[in-house]
Amino acid sequence: MSKAQGNAAIGRTRRRRGERAVRATVGEIFFVFLSIGATSIGGGLVAYLRRGLVGRKRWLSDPEFVRMLSMCQALPGLNGTNMAILMGDKLRGVRGAAAAIVGICLPGALIMMATAVIYAHRGDRAIVTVLLSSVAAAATGITFFVAADLGRKSLSGIGDIVLVTLTVALVNLFHFSVLAALFLAGAIAIWWRRPRPAAARLSAK
Amino acid sequence: MKQLPALVAVFGYLSLLTVGGGMAAFPEMKILTVEVHHWLTFPQLIHFYSVGQLSPGPNMMMVAAIGEWVAGPAGALAVVIAFFLPTALLTFAVGRAWSRLEQWPWRLSVQRGLAPVSIGLLLAGSITMAKGAMHGWLNGGIALVVFALLMTTRTNPALLILCSVAIGVVRYLGR
């Protein structure tokens, strides 16, 4: 399929879903994601993205944002960077995607590099150790919240709880590698949620 | 410099484990960076992760700190590219194919099946983190209060981190 045909096909799909054709320059994409990457302090990157992409820039409608996010959550990679890739590609193809991911990553990467340099010189001081011990405790509370918050939004029924427990047990109790746990629990989970017989026969053809 | 290939291999592998969020890769990150390669100690890894919570952008950007710590700016660049490029390419490809994938009967099975598994991985990562960060009752208390506040109110997590810094100062002065 040629590029023009491909674009026409994408255009048809978008019109069918009622999406608007939005365009932006590569520079604009870079600066929007750079500003999100520089201001999204304290986790909750998704909320910052929604405010920027749906609210301020109007590059996405709310249902489009939710649809993109659910795609990001099923894929490996961080939600923020995955969203940057999808949004950048939608606006400006490969170059848009590259501009978006570099923009969102750059501020944090520079700050964390500086952190490592400072830590190498001052990290063994007593005050640093005591401070970071408290910060680590708060950070632990945050990571448990992220898992629990996602859980209360997307888990339903006893089967899901069993799968969560199985995954945790494989990693923390039986010391499976994360990769092995992902494949084992993932295979069981996907099979358990397999398409119902009518749909399965269709897919087998 | 001779650590660069190992850094790229480790973080390229870890990037593929971040299903649901960066924390999913944390147990494996601890094993590979602390126990296998001895690049840093477990407390140091936890310190980097904690500072990462105060930094803007994707929270797992703390991998840049590990790269810088092990092999300087070249190490940071190598680690960031290794950690973000593979999943970026995958997302790009899947994004392009998504309108066709949406018709695929197993697509919903994969999405619904992976939801509890990815939450399990995030929880497993949090438990690994807790094992290294929970020294004493005060730390346990801080973690519990932070968790409860976030679950019940719309507090900005960065504010809670700053409060924990304040507690740390009081703790240091009161030693």
Short mmCIF file of C-alpha atoms in Angstrom, two decimals:
data_model
loop_
_atom_site.label_atom_id
_atom_site.label_comp_id
_atom_site.label_asym_id
_atom_site.label_seq_id
_atom_site.Cartn_x
_atom_site.Cartn_y
_atom_site.Cartn_z
CA MET A 1 0.00 0.00 0.00
CA SER A 2 1.44 3.38 -0.98
CA LYS A 3 1.81 6.18 1.52
CA ALA A 4 -0.98 8.20 -0.09
CA GLN A 5 -3.35 5.24 -0.02
CA GLY A 6 -2.35 4.59 3.57
CA ASN A 7 -3.04 8.18 4.56
CA ALA A 8 -6.37 8.09 2.75
CA ALA A 9 -7.28 4.90 4.64
CA ILE A 10 -6.31 6.49 7.95
CA GLY A 11 -8.37 9.54 7.00
CA ARG A 12 -11.41 7.36 6.32
CA THR A 13 -11.05 5.54 9.64
CA ARG A 14 -10.73 8.84 11.51
CA ARG A 15 -13.76 10.34 9.81
CA ARG A 16 -15.75 7.24 10.69
CA ARG A 17 -14.88 7.73 14.37
CA GLY A 18 -15.66 11.44 14.14
CA GLU A 19 -12.07 12.46 14.87
CA ARG A 20 -10.93 15.88 13.74
CA ALA A 21 -7.93 16.22 11.46
CA VAL A 22 -5.43 18.10 13.62
CA ARG A 23 -1.97 19.17 12.53
CA ALA A 24 0.94 20.71 14.33
CA THR A 25 4.54 21.53 13.46
CA VAL A 26 7.34 19.32 14.76
CA GLY A 27 8.64 22.28 16.80
CA GLU A 28 5.23 22.84 18.38
CA ILE A 29 4.93 19.15 19.32
CA PHE A 30 8.42 19.25 20.87
CA PHE A 31 7.68 22.31 23.01
CA VAL A 32 4.27 21.08 24.19
CA PHE A 33 5.80 17.78 25.38
CA LEU A 34 8.89 19.56 26.74
CA SER A 35 6.66 21.75 28.90
CA ILE A 36 4.68 18.70 30.11
CA GLY A 37 7.98 16.91 30.81
CA ALA A 38 9.27 19.90 32.76
CA THR A 39 6.18 20.65 34.87
CA SER A 40 4.65 17.25 35.69
CA ILE A 41 6.07 17.00 39.20
CA GLY A 42 4.84 14.33 41.58
CA GLY A 43 3.70 11.54 39.29
CA GLY A 44 0.23 11.84 37.80
CA LEU A 45 1.78 12.41 34.38
CA VAL A 46 -1.45 11.19 32.79
CA ALA A 47 -3.41 14.05 34.38
CA TYR A 48 -0.88 16.56 33.05
CA LEU A 49 -1.12 14.99 29.58
CA ARG A 50 -4.91 15.18 29.62
CA ARG A 51 -4.80 18.86 30.64
CA GLY A 52 -2.25 19.63 27.92
CA LEU A 53 -3.50 17.54 25.00
CA VAL A 54 -7.27 17.57 25.57
CA GLY A 55 -7.63 20.82 27.50
CA ARG A 56 -5.12 23.38 26.26
CA LYS A 57 -4.14 22.17 22.79
CA ARG A 58 -7.39 20.39 21.81
CA TRP A 59 -5.37 17.82 19.88
CA LEU A 60 -7.61 15.02 21.23
CA SER A 61 -11.20 14.64 22.37
CA ASP A 62 -11.74 13.04 25.78
CA PRO A 63 -12.89 9.63 24.37
CA GLU A 64 -9.87 9.60 22.02
CA PHE A 65 -7.60 10.25 25.00
CA VAL A 66 -9.14 7.39 27.01
CA ARG A 67 -8.87 5.05 24.01
CA MET A 68 -5.19 5.92 23.51
CA LEU A 69 -4.48 5.50 27.21
CA SER A 70 -6.04 2.03 27.36
CA MET A 71 -3.79 1.05 24.45
CA CYS A 72 -0.75 2.37 26.35
CA GLN A 73 -1.64 0.42 29.48
CA ALA A 74 -1.71 -2.92 27.66
CA LEU A 75 1.72 -2.31 26.11
CA PRO A 76 5.12 -2.36 27.76
CA GLY A 77 6.52 1.12 28.31
CA LEU A 78 5.52 4.00 30.56
CA ASN A 79 2.10 5.54 29.95
CA GLY A 80 3.59 9.00 29.50
CA THR A 81 6.14 8.08 26.87
CA ASN A 82 3.73 5.74 25.07
CA MET A 83 1.16 8.56 24.89
CA ALA A 84 3.86 10.87 23.52
CA ILE A 85 4.64 8.38 20.74
CA LEU A 86 0.99 7.90 19.74
CA MET A 87 0.15 11.62 19.89
CA GLY A 88 3.29 12.64 17.99
CA ASP A 89 2.67 10.02 15.30
CA LYS A 90 -0.95 11.08 14.93
CA LEU A 91 0.04 14.72 14.45
CA ARG A 92 3.18 14.47 12.37
CA GLY A 93 4.23 10.85 11.75
CA VAL A 94 7.68 9.54 12.69
CA ARG A 95 9.19 12.98 13.22
CA GLY A 96 6.30 14.04 15.42
CA ALA A 97 6.65 10.90 17.55
CA ALA A 98 10.41 11.47 17.93
CA ALA A 99 9.90 15.14 18.87
CA ALA A 100 7.26 14.22 21.46
CA ILE A 101 9.25 11.50 23.25
CA VAL A 102 12.49 13.51 23.32
CA GLY A 103 10.54 16.51 24.65
CA ILE A 104 8.82 14.62 27.47
CA CYS A 105 12.03 12.83 28.53
CA LEU A 106 14.61 15.63 28.31
CA PRO A 107 13.91 17.70 31.46
CA GLY A 108 13.65 14.71 33.81
CA ALA A 109 16.72 13.04 32.29
CA LEU A 110 18.87 16.16 32.84
CA ILE A 111 17.59 16.57 36.41
CA MET A 112 18.29 12.90 37.24
CA MET A 113 21.79 13.12 35.71
CA ALA A 114 22.50 16.15 37.89
CA THR A 115 21.12 14.22 40.87
CA ALA A 116 23.60 11.39 40.30
CA VAL A 117 26.52 13.85 40.06
CA ILE A 118 25.53 15.59 43.30
CA TYR A 119 24.85 12.25 44.99
CA ALA A 120 28.33 11.01 44.05
CA HIS A 121 29.85 13.95 45.98
CA ARG A 122 27.43 14.33 48.89
CA GLY A 123 25.51 11.05 49.06
CA ASP A 124 27.34 9.60 52.04
CA ARG A 125 26.64 12.55 54.37
CA ALA A 126 24.44 11.73 57.33
CA ILE A 127 21.84 14.39 56.53
CA VAL A 128 21.40 13.06 52.97
CA THR A 129 20.91 9.50 54.24
CA VAL A 130 18.39 10.55 56.88
CA LEU A 131 16.45 12.79 54.45
CA LEU A 132 16.32 10.20 51.70
CA SER A 133 15.20 7.51 54.14
CA SER A 134 12.06 9.59 54.87
CA VAL A 135 11.57 10.41 51.19
CA ALA A 136 11.85 6.70 50.32
CA ALA A 137 9.12 5.93 52.86
CA ALA A 138 6.80 8.47 51.22
CA ALA A 139 7.75 7.18 47.76
CA THR A 140 6.79 3.66 48.88
CA GLY A 141 3.37 4.95 49.93
CA ILE A 142 2.99 6.51 46.47
CA THR A 143 3.90 3.32 44.58
CA PHE A 144 1.38 1.30 46.61
CA PHE A 145 -1.21 3.99 45.86
CA VAL A 146 -0.53 3.81 42.10
CA ALA A 147 -1.14 0.04 42.12
CA ALA A 148 -4.21 0.26 44.40
CA ASP A 149 -5.73 3.16 42.45
CA LEU A 150 -5.37 1.33 39.15
CA GLY A 151 -6.79 -1.76 40.87
CA ARG A 152 -9.94 -0.08 42.13
CA LYS A 153 -10.55 1.38 38.66
CA SER A 154 -9.99 -1.72 36.55
CA LEU A 155 -10.37 -4.91 38.62
CA SER A 156 -13.67 -6.74 38.79
CA GLY A 157 -14.55 -10.03 40.40
CA ILE A 158 -12.73 -12.74 42.29
CA GLY A 159 -10.88 -13.97 39.18
CA ASP A 160 -8.97 -10.70 38.84
CA ILE A 161 -8.04 -10.77 42.53
CA VAL A 162 -6.71 -14.32 42.13
CA LEU A 163 -4.59 -13.21 39.15
CA VAL A 164 -3.17 -10.23 41.06
CA THR A 165 -2.31 -12.51 43.99
CA LEU A 166 -0.77 -15.12 41.70
CA THR A 167 1.44 -12.51 40.00
CA VAL A 168 2.63 -11.05 43.31
CA ALA A 169 3.31 -14.54 44.71
CA LEU A 170 5.30 -15.58 41.63
CA VAL A 171 7.61 -12.54 41.94
CA ASN A 172 7.90 -11.95 45.68
CA LEU A 173 7.35 -15.42 47.14
CA PHE A 174 8.65 -17.85 44.53
CA HIS A 175 11.23 -15.42 43.13
CA PHE A 176 10.29 -15.93 39.50
CA SER A 177 11.86 -13.35 37.20
CA VAL A 178 9.40 -10.60 36.24
CA LEU A 179 9.58 -11.85 32.66
CA ALA A 180 8.61 -15.42 33.66
CA ALA A 181 5.81 -14.13 35.92
CA LEU A 182 4.53 -11.90 33.12
CA PHE A 183 4.43 -14.78 30.64
CA LEU A 184 2.98 -17.36 33.04
CA ALA A 185 0.32 -15.20 34.72
CA GLY A 186 -0.30 -13.37 31.43
CA ALA A 187 -0.93 -16.60 29.50
CA ILE A 188 -3.33 -17.88 32.18
CA ALA A 189 -5.11 -14.52 32.32
CA ILE A 190 -5.49 -14.12 28.55
CA TRP A 191 -6.74 -17.70 28.21
CA TRP A 192 -9.22 -17.12 31.03
CA ARG A 193 -10.49 -14.02 29.22
CA ARG A 194 -10.42 -15.78 25.82
CA PRO A 195 -13.08 -14.87 23.27
CA ARG A 196 -16.34 -16.73 23.84
CA PRO A 197 -16.94 -19.78 21.56
CA ALA A 198 -18.87 -17.92 18.81
CA ALA A 199 -16.13 -15.31 18.45
CA ALA A 200 -13.37 -17.94 18.79
CA ARG A 201 -14.66 -19.92 15.80
CA LEU A 202 -14.54 -16.78 13.68
CA SER A 203 -10.93 -16.05 14.64
CA ALA A 204 -9.82 -19.65 13.95
CA LYS A 205 -10.64 -19.32 10.24
CA MET B 1 33.04 2.94 29.47
CA LYS B 2 33.44 -0.83 29.43
CA GLN B 3 30.12 -1.04 31.29
CA LEU B 4 28.15 0.47 28.38
CA PRO B 5 27.20 -2.80 26.61
CA ALA B 6 26.01 -4.31 29.90
CA LEU B 7 24.01 -1.15 30.71
CA VAL B 8 22.33 -1.24 27.30
CA ALA B 9 21.53 -4.97 27.62
CA VAL B 10 20.10 -4.66 31.14
CA PHE B 11 17.96 -1.57 30.53
CA GLY B 12 16.81 -2.72 27.10
CA TYR B 13 15.56 -5.91 28.77
CA LEU B 14 13.98 -4.04 31.69
CA SER B 15 12.07 -1.74 29.34
CA LEU B 16 10.09 -4.71 28.00
CA LEU B 17 8.92 -5.59 31.52
CA THR B 18 7.26 -2.22 32.20
CA VAL B 19 3.74 -3.47 31.48
CA GLY B 20 1.29 -1.26 33.36
CA GLY B 21 4.01 1.06 34.67
CA GLY B 22 7.68 1.45 35.44
CA MET B 23 7.40 -0.12 38.89
CA ALA B 24 6.65 -3.51 37.27
CA ALA B 25 10.33 -3.76 36.30
CA PHE B 26 11.60 -2.80 39.77
CA PRO B 27 12.20 -6.31 41.25
CA GLU B 28 14.23 -7.27 38.18
CA MET B 29 16.03 -3.91 38.20
CA LYS B 30 17.10 -4.56 41.79
CA ILE B 31 18.41 -8.05 40.98
CA LEU B 32 20.30 -6.97 37.85
CA THR B 33 21.79 -3.65 39.00
CA VAL B 34 22.47 -4.56 42.65
CA GLU B 35 23.04 -8.32 42.83
CA VAL B 36 24.30 -9.27 39.36
CA HIS B 37 26.32 -6.23 38.23
CA HIS B 38 27.04 -4.52 41.61
CA TRP B 39 26.62 -1.11 40.00
CA LEU B 40 25.11 0.29 43.19
CA THR B 41 23.75 -0.84 46.56
CA PHE B 42 20.05 -1.45 47.23
CA PRO B 43 19.78 1.67 49.47
CA GLN B 44 21.37 3.74 46.68
CA LEU B 45 18.87 2.36 44.15
CA ILE B 46 16.04 3.29 46.49
CA HIS B 47 17.50 6.78 46.95
CA PHE B 48 17.56 7.32 43.17
CA TYR B 49 13.99 6.08 42.83
CA SER B 50 12.89 8.38 45.66
CA VAL B 51 14.52 11.47 44.16
CA GLY B 52 12.90 10.47 40.87
CA GLN B 53 9.50 10.98 42.53
CA LEU B 54 10.40 14.66 42.97
CA SER B 55 11.60 15.11 39.41
CA PRO B 56 9.17 16.01 36.59
CA GLY B 57 8.45 13.74 33.64
CA PRO B 58 8.23 9.94 33.58
CA ASN B 59 9.10 8.73 37.12
CA MET B 60 11.34 5.94 35.82
CA MET B 61 13.64 8.63 34.42
CA MET B 62 15.70 7.75 37.49
CA VAL B 63 17.34 5.19 35.17
CA ALA B 64 19.31 8.19 33.79
CA ALA B 65 20.79 8.63 37.27
CA ILE B 66 21.91 4.99 37.32
CA GLY B 67 23.56 5.39 33.89
CA GLU B 68 25.31 8.60 34.98
CA TRP B 69 26.39 6.94 38.26
CA VAL B 70 27.91 3.92 36.50
CA ALA B 71 29.44 5.44 33.35
CA GLY B 72 29.01 9.24 33.28
CA PRO B 73 26.97 11.19 30.68
CA ALA B 74 27.58 8.51 28.01
CA GLY B 75 26.16 5.95 30.44
CA ALA B 76 23.09 8.11 31.09
CA LEU B 77 22.47 8.55 27.36
CA ALA B 78 22.95 4.83 26.66
CA VAL B 79 20.60 3.82 29.46
CA VAL B 80 17.85 6.29 28.47
CA ILE B 81 17.97 5.16 24.84
CA ALA B 82 18.04 1.46 25.81
CA PHE B 83 15.17 1.92 28.28
CA PHE B 84 12.86 4.01 26.08
CA LEU B 85 13.60 3.12 22.44
CA PRO B 86 12.39 -0.54 22.33
CA THR B 87 8.98 0.23 23.84
CA ALA B 88 8.72 3.42 21.76
CA LEU B 89 9.16 1.41 18.55
CA LEU B 90 6.69 -1.23 19.72
CA THR B 91 4.07 1.37 20.67
CA PHE B 92 4.61 3.13 17.33
CA ALA B 93 4.03 -0.10 15.40
CA VAL B 94 1.03 -1.20 17.46
CA GLY B 95 -0.44 2.32 17.27
CA ARG B 96 -0.30 2.20 13.47
CA ALA B 97 -1.93 -1.24 13.39
CA TRP B 98 -4.47 -0.48 16.11
CA SER B 99 -7.53 0.16 13.93
CA ARG B 100 -7.04 -3.34 12.46
CA LEU B 101 -6.18 -4.84 15.89
CA GLU B 102 -9.42 -3.46 17.35
CA GLN B 103 -11.34 -5.95 15.18
CA TRP B 104 -9.22 -8.89 16.39
CA PRO B 105 -11.27 -11.04 18.85
CA TRP B 106 -8.27 -11.71 21.12
CA ARG B 107 -7.48 -7.99 21.50
CA LEU B 108 -10.03 -7.59 24.29
CA SER B 109 -8.79 -10.83 25.90
CA VAL B 110 -5.25 -9.46 25.97
CA GLN B 111 -6.35 -6.11 27.39
CA ARG B 112 -8.65 -7.55 30.05
CA GLY B 113 -6.25 -10.37 30.90
CA LEU B 114 -3.21 -8.17 31.27
CA ALA B 115 -4.97 -5.64 33.51
CA PRO B 116 -4.81 -7.76 36.72
CA VAL B 117 -1.35 -9.11 35.81
CA SER B 118 0.08 -5.61 35.34
CA ILE B 119 -1.44 -4.50 38.66
CA GLY B 120 0.12 -7.59 40.27
CA LEU B 121 3.50 -6.59 38.82
CA LEU B 122 3.14 -3.01 40.13
CA LEU B 123 2.27 -4.43 43.55
CA ALA B 124 5.23 -6.83 43.44
CA GLY B 125 7.52 -3.90 42.59
CA SER B 126 6.08 -1.90 45.48
CA ILE B 127 6.69 -4.81 47.87
CA THR B 128 10.32 -5.07 46.71
CA MET B 129 10.66 -1.32 47.27
CA ALA B 130 9.08 -1.58 50.75
CA LYS B 131 11.56 -4.29 51.78
CA GLY B 132 14.39 -1.82 51.18
CA ALA B 133 12.69 1.35 52.43
CA MET B 134 10.89 0.29 55.60
CA HIS B 135 13.37 0.81 58.39
CA GLY B 136 11.55 1.31 61.66
CA TRP B 137 8.09 2.42 62.70
CA LEU B 138 8.42 6.03 61.56
CA ASN B 139 9.04 5.02 57.92
CA GLY B 140 6.15 2.57 58.03
CA GLY B 141 3.95 5.34 59.44
CA ILE B 142 4.98 7.82 56.73
CA ALA B 143 4.23 5.27 53.97
CA LEU B 144 0.82 4.43 55.48
CA VAL B 145 -0.22 8.07 55.91
CA VAL B 146 0.88 8.93 52.35
CA PHE B 147 -1.02 5.93 50.99
CA ALA B 148 -4.19 6.75 52.94
CA LEU B 149 -4.11 10.45 51.96
CA LEU B 150 -3.70 9.66 48.26
CA MET B 151 -6.47 7.05 48.34
CA THR B 152 -8.97 9.40 50.00
CA THR B 153 -8.01 12.90 48.85
CA ARG B 154 -6.64 14.56 45.72
CA THR B 155 -3.36 15.62 47.29
CA ASN B 156 -0.41 16.21 44.93
CA PRO B 157 2.15 13.45 45.66
CA ALA B 158 4.99 15.99 45.32
CA LEU B 159 3.58 17.87 48.32
CA LEU B 160 3.70 14.70 50.40
CA ILE B 161 7.31 14.09 49.33
CA LEU B 162 8.17 17.63 50.49
CA CYS B 163 6.47 16.90 53.84
CA SER B 164 8.62 13.78 54.15
CA VAL B 165 11.70 15.95 53.51
CA ALA B 166 10.58 18.17 56.41
CA ILE B 167 10.16 15.09 58.64
CA GLY B 168 13.66 14.02 57.60
CA VAL B 169 15.09 17.41 58.65
CA VAL B 170 13.42 17.18 62.07
CA ARG B 171 14.70 13.63 62.40
CA TYR B 172 18.26 14.69 61.54
CA LEU B 173 18.25 17.61 63.98
CA GLY B 174 16.73 15.46 66.72
CA ARG B 175 19.27 12.66 66.50
#
